[in-house]
mmCIF file of C-alpha atoms in Angstrom:
data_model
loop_
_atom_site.group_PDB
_atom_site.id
_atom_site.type_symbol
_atom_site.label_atom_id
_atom_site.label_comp_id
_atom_site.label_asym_id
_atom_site.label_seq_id
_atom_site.Cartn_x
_atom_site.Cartn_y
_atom_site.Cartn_z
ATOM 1 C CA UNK A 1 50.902 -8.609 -54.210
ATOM 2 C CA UNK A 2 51.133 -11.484 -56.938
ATOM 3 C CA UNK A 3 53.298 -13.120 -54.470
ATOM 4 C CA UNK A 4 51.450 -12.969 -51.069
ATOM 5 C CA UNK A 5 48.301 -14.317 -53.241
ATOM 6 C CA UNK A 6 49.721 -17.357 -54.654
ATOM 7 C CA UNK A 7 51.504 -18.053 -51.287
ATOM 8 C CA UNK A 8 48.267 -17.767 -49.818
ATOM 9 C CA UNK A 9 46.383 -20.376 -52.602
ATOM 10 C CA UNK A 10 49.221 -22.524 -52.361
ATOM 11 C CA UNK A 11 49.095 -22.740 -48.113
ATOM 12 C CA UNK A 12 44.786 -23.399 -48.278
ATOM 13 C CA UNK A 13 45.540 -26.037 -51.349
ATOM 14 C CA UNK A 14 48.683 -27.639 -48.833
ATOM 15 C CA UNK A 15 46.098 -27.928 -45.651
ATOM 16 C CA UNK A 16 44.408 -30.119 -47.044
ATOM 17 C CA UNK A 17 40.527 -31.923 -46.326
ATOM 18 C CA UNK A 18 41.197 -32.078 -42.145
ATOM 19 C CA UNK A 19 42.577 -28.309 -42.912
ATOM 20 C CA UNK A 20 39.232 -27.410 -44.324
ATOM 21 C CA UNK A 21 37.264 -29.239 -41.808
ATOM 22 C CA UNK A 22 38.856 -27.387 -39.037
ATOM 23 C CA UNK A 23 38.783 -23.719 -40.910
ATOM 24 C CA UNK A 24 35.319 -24.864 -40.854
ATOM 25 C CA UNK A 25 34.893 -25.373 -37.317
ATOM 26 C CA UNK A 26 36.535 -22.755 -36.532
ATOM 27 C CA UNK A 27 33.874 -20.465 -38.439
ATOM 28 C CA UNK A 28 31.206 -21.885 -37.132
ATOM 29 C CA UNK A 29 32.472 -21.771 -33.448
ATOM 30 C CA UNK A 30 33.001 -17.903 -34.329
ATOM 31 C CA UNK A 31 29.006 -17.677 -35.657
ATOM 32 C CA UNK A 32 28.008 -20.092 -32.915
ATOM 33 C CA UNK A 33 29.554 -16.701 -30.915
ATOM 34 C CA UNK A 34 28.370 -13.990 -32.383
ATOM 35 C CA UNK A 35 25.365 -15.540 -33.073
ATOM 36 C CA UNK A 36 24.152 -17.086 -29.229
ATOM 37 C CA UNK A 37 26.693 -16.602 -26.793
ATOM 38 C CA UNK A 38 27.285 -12.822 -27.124
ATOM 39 C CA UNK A 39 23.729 -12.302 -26.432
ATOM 40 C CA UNK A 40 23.413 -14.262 -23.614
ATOM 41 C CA UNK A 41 26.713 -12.687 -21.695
ATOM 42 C CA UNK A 42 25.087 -9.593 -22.463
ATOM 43 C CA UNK A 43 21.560 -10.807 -20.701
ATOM 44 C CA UNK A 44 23.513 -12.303 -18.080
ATOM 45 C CA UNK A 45 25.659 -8.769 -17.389
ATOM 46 C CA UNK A 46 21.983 -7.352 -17.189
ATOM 47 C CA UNK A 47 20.556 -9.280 -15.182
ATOM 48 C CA UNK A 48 23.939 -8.637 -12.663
ATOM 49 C CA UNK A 49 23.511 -5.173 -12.999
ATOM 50 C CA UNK A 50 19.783 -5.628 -12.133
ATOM 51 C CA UNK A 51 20.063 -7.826 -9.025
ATOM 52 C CA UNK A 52 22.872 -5.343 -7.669
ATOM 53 C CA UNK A 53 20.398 -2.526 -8.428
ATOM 54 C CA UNK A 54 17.555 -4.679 -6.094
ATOM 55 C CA UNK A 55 19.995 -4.993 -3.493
ATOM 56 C CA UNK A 56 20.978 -1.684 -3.050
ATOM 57 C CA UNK A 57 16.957 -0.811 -3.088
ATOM 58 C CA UNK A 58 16.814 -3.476 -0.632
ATOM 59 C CA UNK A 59 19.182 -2.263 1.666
ATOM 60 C CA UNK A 60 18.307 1.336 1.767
ATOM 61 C CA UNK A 61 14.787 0.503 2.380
ATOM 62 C CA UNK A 62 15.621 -1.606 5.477
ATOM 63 C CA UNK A 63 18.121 0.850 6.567
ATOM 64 C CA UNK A 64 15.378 3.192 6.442
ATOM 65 C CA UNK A 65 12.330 1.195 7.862
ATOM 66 C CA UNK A 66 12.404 0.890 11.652
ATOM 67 C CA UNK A 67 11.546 -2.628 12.604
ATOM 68 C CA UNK A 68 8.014 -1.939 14.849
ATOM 69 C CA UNK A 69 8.500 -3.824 18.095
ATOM 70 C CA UNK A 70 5.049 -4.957 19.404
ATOM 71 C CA UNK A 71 4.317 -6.548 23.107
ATOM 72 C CA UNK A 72 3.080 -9.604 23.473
ATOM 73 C CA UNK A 73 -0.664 -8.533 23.734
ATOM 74 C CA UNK A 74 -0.285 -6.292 20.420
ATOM 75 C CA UNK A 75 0.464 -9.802 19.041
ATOM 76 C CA UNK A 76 -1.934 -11.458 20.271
ATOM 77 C CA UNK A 77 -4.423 -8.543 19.495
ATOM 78 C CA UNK A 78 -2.987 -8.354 15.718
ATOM 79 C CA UNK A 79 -3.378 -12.034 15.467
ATOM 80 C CA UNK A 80 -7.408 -12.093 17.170
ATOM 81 C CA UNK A 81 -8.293 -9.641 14.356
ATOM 82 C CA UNK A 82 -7.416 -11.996 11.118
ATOM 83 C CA UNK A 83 -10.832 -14.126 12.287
ATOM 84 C CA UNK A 84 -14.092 -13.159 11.267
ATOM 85 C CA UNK A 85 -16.433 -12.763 14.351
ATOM 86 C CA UNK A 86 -19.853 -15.050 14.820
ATOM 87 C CA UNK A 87 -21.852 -12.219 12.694
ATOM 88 C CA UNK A 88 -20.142 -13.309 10.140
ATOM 89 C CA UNK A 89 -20.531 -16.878 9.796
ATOM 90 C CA UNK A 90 -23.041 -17.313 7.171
ATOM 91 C CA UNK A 91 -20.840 -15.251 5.058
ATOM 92 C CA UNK A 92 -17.867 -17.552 6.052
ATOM 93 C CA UNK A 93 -19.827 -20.894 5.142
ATOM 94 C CA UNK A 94 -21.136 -18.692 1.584
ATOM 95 C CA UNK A 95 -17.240 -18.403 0.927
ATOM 96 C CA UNK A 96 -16.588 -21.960 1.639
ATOM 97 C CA UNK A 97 -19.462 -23.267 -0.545
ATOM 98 C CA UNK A 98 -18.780 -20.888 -3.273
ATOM 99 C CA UNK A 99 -15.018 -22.077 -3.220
ATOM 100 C CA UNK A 100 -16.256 -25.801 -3.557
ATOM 101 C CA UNK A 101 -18.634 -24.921 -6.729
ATOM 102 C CA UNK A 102 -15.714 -23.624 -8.597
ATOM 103 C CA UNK A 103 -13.759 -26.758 -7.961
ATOM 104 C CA UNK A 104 -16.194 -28.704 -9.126
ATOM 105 C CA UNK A 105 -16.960 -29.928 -5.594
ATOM 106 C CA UNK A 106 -20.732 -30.537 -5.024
ATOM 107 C CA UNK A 107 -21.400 -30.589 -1.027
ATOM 108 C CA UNK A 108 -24.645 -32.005 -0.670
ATOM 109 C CA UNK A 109 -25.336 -32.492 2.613
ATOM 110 C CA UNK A 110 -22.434 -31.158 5.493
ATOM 111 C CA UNK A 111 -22.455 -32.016 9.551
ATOM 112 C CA UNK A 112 -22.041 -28.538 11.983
ATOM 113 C CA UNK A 113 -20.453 -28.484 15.721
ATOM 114 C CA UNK A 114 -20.722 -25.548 17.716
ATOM 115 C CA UNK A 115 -17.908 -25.645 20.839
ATOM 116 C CA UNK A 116 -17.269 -22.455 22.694
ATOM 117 C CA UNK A 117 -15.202 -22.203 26.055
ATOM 118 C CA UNK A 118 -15.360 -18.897 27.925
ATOM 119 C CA UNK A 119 -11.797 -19.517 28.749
ATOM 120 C CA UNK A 120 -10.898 -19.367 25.264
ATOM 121 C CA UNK A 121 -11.106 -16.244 22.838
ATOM 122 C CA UNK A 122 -12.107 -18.280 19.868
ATOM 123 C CA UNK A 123 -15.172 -20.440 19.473
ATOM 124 C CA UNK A 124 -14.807 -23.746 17.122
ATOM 125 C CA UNK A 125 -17.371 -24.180 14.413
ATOM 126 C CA UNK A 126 -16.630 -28.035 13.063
ATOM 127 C CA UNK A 127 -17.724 -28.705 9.444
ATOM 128 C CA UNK A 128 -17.642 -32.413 8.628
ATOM 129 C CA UNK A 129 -17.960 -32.921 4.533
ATOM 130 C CA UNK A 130 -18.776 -36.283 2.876
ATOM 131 C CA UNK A 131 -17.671 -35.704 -0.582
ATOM 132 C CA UNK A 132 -17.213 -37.603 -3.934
ATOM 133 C CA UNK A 133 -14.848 -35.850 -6.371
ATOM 134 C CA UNK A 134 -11.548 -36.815 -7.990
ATOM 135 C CA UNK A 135 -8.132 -35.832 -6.261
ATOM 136 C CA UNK A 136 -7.099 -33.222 -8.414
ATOM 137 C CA UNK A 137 -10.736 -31.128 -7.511
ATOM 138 C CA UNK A 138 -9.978 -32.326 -3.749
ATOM 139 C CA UNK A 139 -6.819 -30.499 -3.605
ATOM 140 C CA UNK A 140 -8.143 -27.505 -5.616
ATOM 141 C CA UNK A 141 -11.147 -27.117 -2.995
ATOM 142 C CA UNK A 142 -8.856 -27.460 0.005
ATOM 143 C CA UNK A 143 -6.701 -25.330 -0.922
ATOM 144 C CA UNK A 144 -9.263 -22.509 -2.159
ATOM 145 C CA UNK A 145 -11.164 -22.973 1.053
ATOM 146 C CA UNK A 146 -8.048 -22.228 3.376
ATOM 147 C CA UNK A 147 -6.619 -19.801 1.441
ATOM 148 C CA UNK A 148 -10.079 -17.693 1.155
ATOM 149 C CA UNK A 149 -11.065 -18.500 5.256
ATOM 150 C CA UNK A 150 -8.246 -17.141 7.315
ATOM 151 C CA UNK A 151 -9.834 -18.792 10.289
ATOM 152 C CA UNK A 152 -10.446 -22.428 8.866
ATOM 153 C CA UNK A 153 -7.733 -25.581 9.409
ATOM 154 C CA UNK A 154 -8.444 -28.879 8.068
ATOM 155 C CA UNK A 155 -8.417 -31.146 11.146
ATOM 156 C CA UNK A 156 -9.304 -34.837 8.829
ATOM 157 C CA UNK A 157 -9.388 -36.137 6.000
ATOM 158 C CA UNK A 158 -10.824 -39.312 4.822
ATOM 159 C CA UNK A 159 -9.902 -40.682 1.385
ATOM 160 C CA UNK A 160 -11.538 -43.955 0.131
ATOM 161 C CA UNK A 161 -11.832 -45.391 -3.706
ATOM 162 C CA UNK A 162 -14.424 -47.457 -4.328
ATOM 163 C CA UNK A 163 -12.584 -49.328 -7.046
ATOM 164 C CA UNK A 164 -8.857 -49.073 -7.803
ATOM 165 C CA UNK A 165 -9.809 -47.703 -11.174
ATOM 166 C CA UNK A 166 -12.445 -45.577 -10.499
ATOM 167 C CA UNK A 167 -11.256 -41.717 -10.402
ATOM 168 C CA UNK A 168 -13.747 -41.049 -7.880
ATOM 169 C CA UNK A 169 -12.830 -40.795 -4.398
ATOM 170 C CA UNK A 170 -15.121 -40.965 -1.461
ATOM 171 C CA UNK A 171 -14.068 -38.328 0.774
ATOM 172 C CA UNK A 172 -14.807 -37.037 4.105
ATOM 173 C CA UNK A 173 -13.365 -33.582 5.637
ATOM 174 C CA UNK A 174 -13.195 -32.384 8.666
ATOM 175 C CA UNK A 175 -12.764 -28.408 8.908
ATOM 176 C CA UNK A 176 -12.844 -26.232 11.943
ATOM 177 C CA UNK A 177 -13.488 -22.436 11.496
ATOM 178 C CA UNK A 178 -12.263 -20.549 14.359
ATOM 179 C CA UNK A 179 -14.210 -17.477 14.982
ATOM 180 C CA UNK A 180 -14.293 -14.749 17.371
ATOM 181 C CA UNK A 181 -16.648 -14.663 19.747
ATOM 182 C CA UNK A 182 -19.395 -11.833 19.693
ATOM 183 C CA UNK A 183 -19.152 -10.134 22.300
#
């Protein structure tokens, strides 16, 4: 045992300083290990094993679900039902005002168009809004506004700046809320 020990002392004295720098390394690679990479094959062998479970979930519920087949007028029928009717336009223009307010969008004055063909199934109610707000509340209010009206689609827009430095646009929109028409 005396032996092995000083053989041992006697090899870690002969390595030398680039001996002890690498013995070093090498112990710190092995923490390094232990430490962050372990854990993170593990995560990573979870997350496998949860994607495979997803798929399988995925592909018993579509073998399962019959795809519904609809005609041409169900479609059409299906897609005529996402508008609001003419009843309901106050509460439409109430939705689109109330978006604007939490923007930060004042609309203080607004321009309406009435158009309604009989050959057509939806009448067009045209909204023009002269606005002065910076981009970021622009955006905000657009995208609010279409998101919360089904029926509305931004035909213009108008950006001007007054001044190049000026965060203040003036603005003009152009919205047309397709409704269905009493009836």
């Amino acid at each position: 045992m005396k032996r092995l020990r000083w053989e041992l002392l006697n090899a870690l004295r002969a390595i030398g300083l680039a001996g002890w720098v690498g013995l070093g390394l090498l112990l710190l690679c092995a923490a390094v290990w232990w430490g962050f990479a372990a854990p993170l094959l593990d995560e990573a062998r979870q997350l496998d094993a949860d994607s495979a479970a997803l798929e399988r979930r995925v592909r018993e519920r579509a073998a399962t679900d019959a795809p519904v087949v609809l005609t041409a007028q169900q479609q059409l029928a299906e897609f005529e039902r996402r508008f609001s009717d003419e009843k309901s336009l106050t509460d439409s223009l109430a939705r689109l005002h109330a978006a604007a307010r939490r923007q930060g969008v004042q609309l203080d004055k607004a321009e309406f168009k009435w158009a309604s063909d009989a050959r057509e199934p939806l009448s067009r109610y045209t909204i023009v809004l002269p606005l002065k707000c910076d981009y970021r509340a622009l955006r905000r209010f657009t995208r609010d506004a279409v998101r919360e009206l089904p029926g509305l689609a931004m035909e213009e827009v108008s950006l001007r700046r007054a001044d190049a430095k000026s965060p203040l646009l003036d603005v003009q929109l152009r919205f047309v809320l397709f409704v269905n028409k009493a009836g």
